[in-house]
CSV table of C-alpha atoms in Angstrom, one decimal:
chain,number,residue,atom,x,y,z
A,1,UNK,CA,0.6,129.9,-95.5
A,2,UNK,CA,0.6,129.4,-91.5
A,3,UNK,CA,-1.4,131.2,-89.4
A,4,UNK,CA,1.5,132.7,-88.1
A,5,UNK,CA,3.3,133.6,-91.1
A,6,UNK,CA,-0.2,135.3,-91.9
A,7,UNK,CA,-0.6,137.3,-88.8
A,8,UNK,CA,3.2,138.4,-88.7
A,9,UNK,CA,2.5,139.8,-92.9
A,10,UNK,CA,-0.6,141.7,-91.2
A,11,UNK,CA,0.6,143.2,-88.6
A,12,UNK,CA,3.8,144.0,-91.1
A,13,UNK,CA,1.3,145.5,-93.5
A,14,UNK,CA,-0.3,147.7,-91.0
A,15,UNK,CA,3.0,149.2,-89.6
A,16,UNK,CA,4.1,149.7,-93.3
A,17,UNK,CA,1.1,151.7,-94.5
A,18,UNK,CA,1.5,153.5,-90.9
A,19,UNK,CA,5.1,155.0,-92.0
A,20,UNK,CA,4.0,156.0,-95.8
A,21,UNK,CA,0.4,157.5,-95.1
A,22,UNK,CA,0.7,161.7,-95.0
A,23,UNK,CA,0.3,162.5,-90.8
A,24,UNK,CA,-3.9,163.6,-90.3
A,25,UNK,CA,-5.8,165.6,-87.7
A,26,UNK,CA,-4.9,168.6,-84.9
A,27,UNK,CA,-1.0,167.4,-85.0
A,28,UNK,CA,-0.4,167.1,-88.5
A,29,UNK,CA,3.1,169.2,-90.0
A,30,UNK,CA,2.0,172.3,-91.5
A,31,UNK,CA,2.1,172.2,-95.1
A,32,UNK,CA,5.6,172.6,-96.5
A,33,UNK,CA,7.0,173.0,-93.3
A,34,UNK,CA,10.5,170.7,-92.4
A,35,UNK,CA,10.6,168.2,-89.5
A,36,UNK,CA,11.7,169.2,-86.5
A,37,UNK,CA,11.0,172.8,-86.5
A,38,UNK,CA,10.9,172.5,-83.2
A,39,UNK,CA,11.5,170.5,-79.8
A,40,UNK,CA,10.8,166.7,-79.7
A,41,UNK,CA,9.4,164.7,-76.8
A,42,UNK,CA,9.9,161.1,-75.9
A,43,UNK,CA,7.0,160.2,-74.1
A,44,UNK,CA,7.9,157.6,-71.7
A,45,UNK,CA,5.9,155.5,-69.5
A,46,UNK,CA,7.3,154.7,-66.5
A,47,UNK,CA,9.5,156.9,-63.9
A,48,UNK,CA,13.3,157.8,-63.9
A,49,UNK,CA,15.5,155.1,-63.3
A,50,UNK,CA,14.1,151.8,-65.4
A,51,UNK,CA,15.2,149.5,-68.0
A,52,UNK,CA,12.5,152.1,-70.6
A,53,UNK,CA,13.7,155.7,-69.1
A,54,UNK,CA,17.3,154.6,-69.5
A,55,UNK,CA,16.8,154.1,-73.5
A,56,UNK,CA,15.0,157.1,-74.2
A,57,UNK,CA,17.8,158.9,-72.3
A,58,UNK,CA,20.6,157.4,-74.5
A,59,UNK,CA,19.0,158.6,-77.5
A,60,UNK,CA,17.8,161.5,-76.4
A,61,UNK,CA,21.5,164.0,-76.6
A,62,UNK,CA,22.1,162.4,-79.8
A,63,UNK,CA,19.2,163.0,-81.5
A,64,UNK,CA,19.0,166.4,-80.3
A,65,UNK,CA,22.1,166.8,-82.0
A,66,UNK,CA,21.9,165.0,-85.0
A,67,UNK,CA,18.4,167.0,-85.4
A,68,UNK,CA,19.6,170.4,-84.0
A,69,UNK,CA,16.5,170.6,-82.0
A,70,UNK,CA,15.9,169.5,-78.4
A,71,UNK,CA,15.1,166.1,-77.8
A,72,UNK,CA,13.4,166.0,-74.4
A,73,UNK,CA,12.6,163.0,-72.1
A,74,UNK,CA,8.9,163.2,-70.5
A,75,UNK,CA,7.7,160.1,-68.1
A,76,UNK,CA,4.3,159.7,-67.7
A,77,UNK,CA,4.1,156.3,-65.5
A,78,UNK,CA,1.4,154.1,-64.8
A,79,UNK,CA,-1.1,151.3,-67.0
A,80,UNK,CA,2.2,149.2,-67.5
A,81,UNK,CA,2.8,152.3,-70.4
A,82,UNK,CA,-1.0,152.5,-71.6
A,83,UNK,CA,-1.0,156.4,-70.1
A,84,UNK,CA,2.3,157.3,-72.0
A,85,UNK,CA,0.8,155.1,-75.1
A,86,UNK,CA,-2.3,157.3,-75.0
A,87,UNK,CA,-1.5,160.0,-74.9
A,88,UNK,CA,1.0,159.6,-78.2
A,89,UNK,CA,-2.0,158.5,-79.9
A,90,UNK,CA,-4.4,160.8,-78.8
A,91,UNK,CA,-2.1,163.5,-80.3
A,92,UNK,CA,-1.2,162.6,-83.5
A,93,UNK,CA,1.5,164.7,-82.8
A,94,UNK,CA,5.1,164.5,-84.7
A,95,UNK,CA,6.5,166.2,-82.3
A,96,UNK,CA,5.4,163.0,-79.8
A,97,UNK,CA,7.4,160.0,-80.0
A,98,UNK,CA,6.8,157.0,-77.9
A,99,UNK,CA,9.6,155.2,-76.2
A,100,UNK,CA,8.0,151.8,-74.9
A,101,UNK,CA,9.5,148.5,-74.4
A,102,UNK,CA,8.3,144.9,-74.6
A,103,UNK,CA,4.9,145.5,-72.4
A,104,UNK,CA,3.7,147.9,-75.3
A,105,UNK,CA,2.9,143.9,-76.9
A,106,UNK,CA,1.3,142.8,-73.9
A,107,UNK,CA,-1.0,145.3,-72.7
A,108,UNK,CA,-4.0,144.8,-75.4
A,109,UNK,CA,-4.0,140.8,-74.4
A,110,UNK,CA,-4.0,141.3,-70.6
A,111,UNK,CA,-6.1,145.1,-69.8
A,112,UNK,CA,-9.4,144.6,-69.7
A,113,UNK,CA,-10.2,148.2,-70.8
A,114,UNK,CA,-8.9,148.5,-74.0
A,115,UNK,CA,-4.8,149.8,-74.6
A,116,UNK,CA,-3.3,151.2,-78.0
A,117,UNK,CA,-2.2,148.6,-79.8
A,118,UNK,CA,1.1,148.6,-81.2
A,119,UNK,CA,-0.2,148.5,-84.7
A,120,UNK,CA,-1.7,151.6,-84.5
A,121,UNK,CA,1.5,153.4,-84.2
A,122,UNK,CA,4.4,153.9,-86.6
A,123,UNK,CA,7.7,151.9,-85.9
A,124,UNK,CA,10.8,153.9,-85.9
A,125,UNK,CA,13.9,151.8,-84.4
A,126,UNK,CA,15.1,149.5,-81.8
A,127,UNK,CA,16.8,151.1,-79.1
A,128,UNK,CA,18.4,148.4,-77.0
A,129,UNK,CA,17.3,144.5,-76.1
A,130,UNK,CA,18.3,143.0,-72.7
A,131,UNK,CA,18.2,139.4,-71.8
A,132,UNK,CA,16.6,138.3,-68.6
A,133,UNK,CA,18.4,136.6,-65.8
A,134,UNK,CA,16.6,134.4,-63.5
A,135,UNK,CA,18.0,135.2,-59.8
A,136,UNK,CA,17.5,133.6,-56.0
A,137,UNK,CA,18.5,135.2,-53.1
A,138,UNK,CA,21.8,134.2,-52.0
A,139,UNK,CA,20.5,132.8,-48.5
A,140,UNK,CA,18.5,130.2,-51.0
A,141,UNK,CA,19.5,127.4,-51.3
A,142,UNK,CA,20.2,126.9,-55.0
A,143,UNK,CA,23.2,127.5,-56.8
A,144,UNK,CA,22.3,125.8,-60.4
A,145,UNK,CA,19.3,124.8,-62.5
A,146,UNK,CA,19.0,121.6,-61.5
A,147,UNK,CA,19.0,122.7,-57.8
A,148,UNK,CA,16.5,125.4,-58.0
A,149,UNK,CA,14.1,122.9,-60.1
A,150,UNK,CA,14.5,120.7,-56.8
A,151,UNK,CA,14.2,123.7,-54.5
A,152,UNK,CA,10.9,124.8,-55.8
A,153,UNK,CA,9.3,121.6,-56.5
A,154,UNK,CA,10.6,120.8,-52.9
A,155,UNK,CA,8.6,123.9,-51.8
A,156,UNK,CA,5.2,123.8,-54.0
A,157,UNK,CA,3.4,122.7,-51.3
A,158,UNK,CA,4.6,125.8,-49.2
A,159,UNK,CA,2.8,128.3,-52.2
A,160,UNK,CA,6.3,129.3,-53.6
A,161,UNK,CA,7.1,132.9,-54.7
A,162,UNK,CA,8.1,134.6,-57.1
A,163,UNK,CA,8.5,138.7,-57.9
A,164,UNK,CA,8.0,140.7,-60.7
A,165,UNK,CA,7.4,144.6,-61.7
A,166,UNK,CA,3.7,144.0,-62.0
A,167,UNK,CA,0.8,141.9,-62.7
A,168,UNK,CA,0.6,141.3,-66.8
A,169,UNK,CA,4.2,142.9,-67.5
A,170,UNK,CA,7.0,141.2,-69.1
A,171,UNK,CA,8.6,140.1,-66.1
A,172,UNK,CA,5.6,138.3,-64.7
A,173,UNK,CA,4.7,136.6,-68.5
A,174,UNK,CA,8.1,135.1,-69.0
A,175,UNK,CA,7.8,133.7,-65.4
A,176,UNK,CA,4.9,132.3,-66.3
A,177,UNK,CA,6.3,131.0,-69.8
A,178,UNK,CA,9.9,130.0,-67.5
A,179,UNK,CA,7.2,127.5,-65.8
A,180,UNK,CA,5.8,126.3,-69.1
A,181,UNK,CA,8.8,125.3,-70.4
A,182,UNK,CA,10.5,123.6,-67.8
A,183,UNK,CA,7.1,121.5,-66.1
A,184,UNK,CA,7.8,123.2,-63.0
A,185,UNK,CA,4.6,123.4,-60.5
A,186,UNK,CA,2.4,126.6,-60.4
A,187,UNK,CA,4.5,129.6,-57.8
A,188,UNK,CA,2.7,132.5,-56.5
A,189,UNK,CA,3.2,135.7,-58.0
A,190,UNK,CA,4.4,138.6,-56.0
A,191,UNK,CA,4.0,141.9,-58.2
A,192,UNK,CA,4.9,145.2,-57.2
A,193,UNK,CA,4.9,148.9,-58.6
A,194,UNK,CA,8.1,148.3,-60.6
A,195,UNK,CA,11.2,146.3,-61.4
A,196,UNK,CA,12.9,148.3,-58.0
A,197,UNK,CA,10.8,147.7,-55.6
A,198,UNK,CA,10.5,143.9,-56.4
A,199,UNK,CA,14.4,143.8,-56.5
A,200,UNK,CA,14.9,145.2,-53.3
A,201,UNK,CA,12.3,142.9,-51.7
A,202,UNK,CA,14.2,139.8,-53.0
A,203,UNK,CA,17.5,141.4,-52.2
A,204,UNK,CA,15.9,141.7,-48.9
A,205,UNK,CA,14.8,137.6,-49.3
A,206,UNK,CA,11.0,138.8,-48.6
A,207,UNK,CA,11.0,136.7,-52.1
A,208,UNK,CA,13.0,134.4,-53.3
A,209,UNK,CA,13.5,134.6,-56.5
A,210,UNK,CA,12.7,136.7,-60.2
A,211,UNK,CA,13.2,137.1,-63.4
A,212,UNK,CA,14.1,141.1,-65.0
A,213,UNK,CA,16.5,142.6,-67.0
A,214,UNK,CA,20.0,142.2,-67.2
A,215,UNK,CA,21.3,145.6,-66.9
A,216,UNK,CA,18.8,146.4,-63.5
A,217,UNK,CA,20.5,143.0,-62.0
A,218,UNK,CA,24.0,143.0,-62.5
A,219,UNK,CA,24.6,145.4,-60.5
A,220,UNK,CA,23.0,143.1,-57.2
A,221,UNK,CA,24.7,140.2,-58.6
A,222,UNK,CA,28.2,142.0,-59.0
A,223,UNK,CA,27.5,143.1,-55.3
A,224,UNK,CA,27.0,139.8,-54.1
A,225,UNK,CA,23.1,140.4,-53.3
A,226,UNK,CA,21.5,138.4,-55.9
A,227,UNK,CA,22.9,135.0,-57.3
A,228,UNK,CA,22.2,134.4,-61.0
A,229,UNK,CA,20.7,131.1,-62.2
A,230,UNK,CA,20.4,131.3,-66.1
A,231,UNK,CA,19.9,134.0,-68.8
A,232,UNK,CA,17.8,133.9,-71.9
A,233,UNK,CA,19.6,134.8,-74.5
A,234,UNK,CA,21.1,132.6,-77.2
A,235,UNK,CA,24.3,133.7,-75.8
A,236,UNK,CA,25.9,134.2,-72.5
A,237,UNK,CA,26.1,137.4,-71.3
A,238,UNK,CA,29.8,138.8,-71.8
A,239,UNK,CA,28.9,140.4,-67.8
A,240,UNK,CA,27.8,137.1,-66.7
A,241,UNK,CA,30.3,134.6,-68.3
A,242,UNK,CA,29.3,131.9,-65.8
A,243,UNK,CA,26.0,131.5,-66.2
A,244,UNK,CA,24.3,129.5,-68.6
A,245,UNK,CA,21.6,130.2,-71.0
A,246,UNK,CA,18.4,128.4,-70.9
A,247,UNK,CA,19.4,126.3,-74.1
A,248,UNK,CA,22.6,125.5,-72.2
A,249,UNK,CA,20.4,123.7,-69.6
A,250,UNK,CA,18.0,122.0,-72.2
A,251,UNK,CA,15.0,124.6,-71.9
A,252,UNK,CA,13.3,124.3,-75.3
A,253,UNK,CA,11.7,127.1,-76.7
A,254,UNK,CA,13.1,129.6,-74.0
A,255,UNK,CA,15.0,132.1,-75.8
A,256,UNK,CA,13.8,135.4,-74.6
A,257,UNK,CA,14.6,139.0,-74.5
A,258,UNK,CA,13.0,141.8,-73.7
A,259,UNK,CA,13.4,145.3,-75.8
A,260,UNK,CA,12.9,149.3,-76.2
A,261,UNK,CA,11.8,151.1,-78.8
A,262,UNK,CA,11.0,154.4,-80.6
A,263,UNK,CA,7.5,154.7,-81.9
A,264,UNK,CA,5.8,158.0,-83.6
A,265,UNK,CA,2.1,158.1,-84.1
A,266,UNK,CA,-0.3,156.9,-86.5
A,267,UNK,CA,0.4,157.7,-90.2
A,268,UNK,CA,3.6,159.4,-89.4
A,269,UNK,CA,4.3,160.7,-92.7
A,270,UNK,CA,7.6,158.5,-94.4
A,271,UNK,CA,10.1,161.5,-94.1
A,272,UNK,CA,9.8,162.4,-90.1
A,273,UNK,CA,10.3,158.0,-89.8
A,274,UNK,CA,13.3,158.4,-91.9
A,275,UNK,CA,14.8,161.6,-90.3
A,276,UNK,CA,14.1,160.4,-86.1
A,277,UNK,CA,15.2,156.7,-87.9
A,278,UNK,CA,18.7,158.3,-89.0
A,279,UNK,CA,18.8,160.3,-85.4
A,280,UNK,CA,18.4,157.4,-83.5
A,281,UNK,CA,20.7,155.3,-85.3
A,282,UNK,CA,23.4,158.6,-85.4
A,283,UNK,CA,23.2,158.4,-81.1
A,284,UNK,CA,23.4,155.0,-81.0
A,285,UNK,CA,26.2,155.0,-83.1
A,286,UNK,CA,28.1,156.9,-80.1
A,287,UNK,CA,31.1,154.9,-78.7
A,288,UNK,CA,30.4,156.5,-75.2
A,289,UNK,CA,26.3,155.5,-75.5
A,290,UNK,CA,27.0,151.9,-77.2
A,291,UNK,CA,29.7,151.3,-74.9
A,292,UNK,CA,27.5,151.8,-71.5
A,293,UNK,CA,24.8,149.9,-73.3
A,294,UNK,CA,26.8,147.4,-73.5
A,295,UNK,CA,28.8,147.9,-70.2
A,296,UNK,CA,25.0,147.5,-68.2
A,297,UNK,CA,24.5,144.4,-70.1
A,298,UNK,CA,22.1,145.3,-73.0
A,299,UNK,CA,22.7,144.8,-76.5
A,300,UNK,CA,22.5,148.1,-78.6
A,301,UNK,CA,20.0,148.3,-81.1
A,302,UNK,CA,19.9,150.3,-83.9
A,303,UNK,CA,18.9,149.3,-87.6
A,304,UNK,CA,15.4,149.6,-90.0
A,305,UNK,CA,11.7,150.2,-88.4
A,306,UNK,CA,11.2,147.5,-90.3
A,307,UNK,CA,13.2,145.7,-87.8
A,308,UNK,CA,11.2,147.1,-84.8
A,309,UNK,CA,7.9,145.9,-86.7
A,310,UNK,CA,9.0,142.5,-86.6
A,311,UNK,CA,10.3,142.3,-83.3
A,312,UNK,CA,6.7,143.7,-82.2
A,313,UNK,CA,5.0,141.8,-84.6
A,314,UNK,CA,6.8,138.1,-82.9
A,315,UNK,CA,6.4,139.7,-79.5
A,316,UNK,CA,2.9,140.4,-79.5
A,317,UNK,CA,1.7,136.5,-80.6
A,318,UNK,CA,4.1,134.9,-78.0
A,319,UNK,CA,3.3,137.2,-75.4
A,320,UNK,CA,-0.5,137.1,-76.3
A,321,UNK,CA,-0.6,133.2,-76.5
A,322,UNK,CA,1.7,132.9,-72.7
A,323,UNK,CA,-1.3,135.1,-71.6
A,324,UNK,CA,-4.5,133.5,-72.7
A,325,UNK,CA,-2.5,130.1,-71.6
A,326,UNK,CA,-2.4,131.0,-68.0
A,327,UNK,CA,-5.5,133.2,-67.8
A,328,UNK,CA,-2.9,136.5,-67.3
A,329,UNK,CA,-4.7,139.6,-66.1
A,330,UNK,CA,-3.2,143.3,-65.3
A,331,UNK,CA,-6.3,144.5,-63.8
């Protein structure tokens, strides 16, 4: 057995016994009494308006009616998601859910005070995934691959930039693992207090390029403020027929998205995982909530918590290996 293969069966393990073992401590259901008996939270860590806030709020109606309880949104930004994380697991609270999205993986490699760890929580479901589109300004000079490659290497010696939502999130690692891939020199990193202030500054070309979400950049790119380079997904986006995937351009080993989730606490007892599971899966399920998730760019989720264990489980070794490579900090 690989190393890898071994890791992945742990941390499968781990979220397993998480979803069967009875809920412990000040949160725990009252004996005999049914899940929800009253309203739900989605504790979300970042503010209104972000690739995270916008999954918790397409589940959110649905649930609440599939549950016939409230299902209430509740941001509590900052830590890249470590304060929203915390305070689900400080809890141990049913009636807490966690919505996080790929950072949740990244945070225990790149803090250096200690952040939950994803397998200390119980996976319920995948929300949405969204590839990543690499953008310039459309004052840059590149229009393709090939020409950015020239345009940066051209510029290396100048300390070229590049933007991100913040130091050690998702958008600065798979920069950093961009670069990897394709041999391109070392660029600068710009981060910034979220994925829209670092769009407007290179929609205002006080950077030149990034790398985010689809759904946060099709709207600059539809507007004619952001020109797209590449997307990595293993298919173009249906929004974005034009422009090629990594693969397309012969990146190896660049097949990326990012994702959000829907996590309870530890040792959510089986039946509350089956029942927000089923909810989840009921609003997804929505032709006017699958249709904007699609429509913005995302792929809609949906499925097992077993699926959202493995995607977390592959997510935190390649995120925690692009991390230790290039000596990736948050703090």
């Amino acid at each position: 057995m690989t190393q890898q293969t071994s890791s992945r069966r742990k941390f499968l393990q781990l979220a397993a016994a998480g979803s069967a073992l009875s809920a412990v401590g000040p949160g725990a259901l009252a004996q005999g009494s049914p899940w929800p008996a009253k309203p739900v939270s989605l504790i979300v860590g970042y503010p209104p308006g972000g690739l995270t806030d916008a999954g918790a709020r397409f589940v959110s109606r649905g649930m609440a009616t599939a549950l016939g309880q409230p299902v209430l949104v509740d941001n509590k930004p900052g830590a890249g998601g470590n304060i929203a994380a915390s305070e689900v697991l400080r809890a141990a609270d049913p009636f807490k859910l966690l919505v996080a999205n790929t950072s949740f993986t990244i945070n225990p490699h790149t803090y250096a005070s200690p952040s939950p760890v994803p397998t200390q929580f119980t996976p319920i479901g995948l929300i949405l995934e969204s590839q990543l589109v690499l953008c310039v300004n459309p004052a840059s000079p590149a229009r393709t691959f090939a020409q950015f490659v020239a345009w940066v290497k051209a510029e290396s010696t100048k300390n070229f930039s590049y933007a991100s939502s913040g130091n050690g999130g998702n958008t600065h690692l798979a920069m950093e693992y961009f670069r990897e891939r394709t041999g391109l020199p070392a660029m600068s990193h710009v981060p910034y207090k979220g994925s829209a202030p670092a769009i407007q500054d290179v929609v205002g070309n006080q950077v030149p390029c990034m790398m985010d979400a689809a759904s946060l950049l099709i709207p600059f790119i539809a507007s004619g403020k952001l020109r797209p380079i590449l997307v990595t997904g293993s298919t173009r986006l249906p929004a974005l027929p034009d422009v090629p995937t990594a693969a397309e351009l012969g990146i190896k080993d660049f097949t990326v998205t990012v994702f959000v989730g829907l996590w309870g606490p530890p040792n959510l007892p089986a039946e509350v995982v089956k029942k927000a599971n089923a909810a989840m899966n009921a609003a997804l399920a929505d032709p006017a909530i699958s249709g904007q998730i699609a429509k913005n760019g995302d792929t809609v989720g949906g499925g097992s918590a077993e699926r959202l264990a493995e995607l977390t489980s592959s997510n935190y070794k390649l995120w925690g290996e692009v991390a230790r490579r290039n000596g990736v900090r948050a703090e």
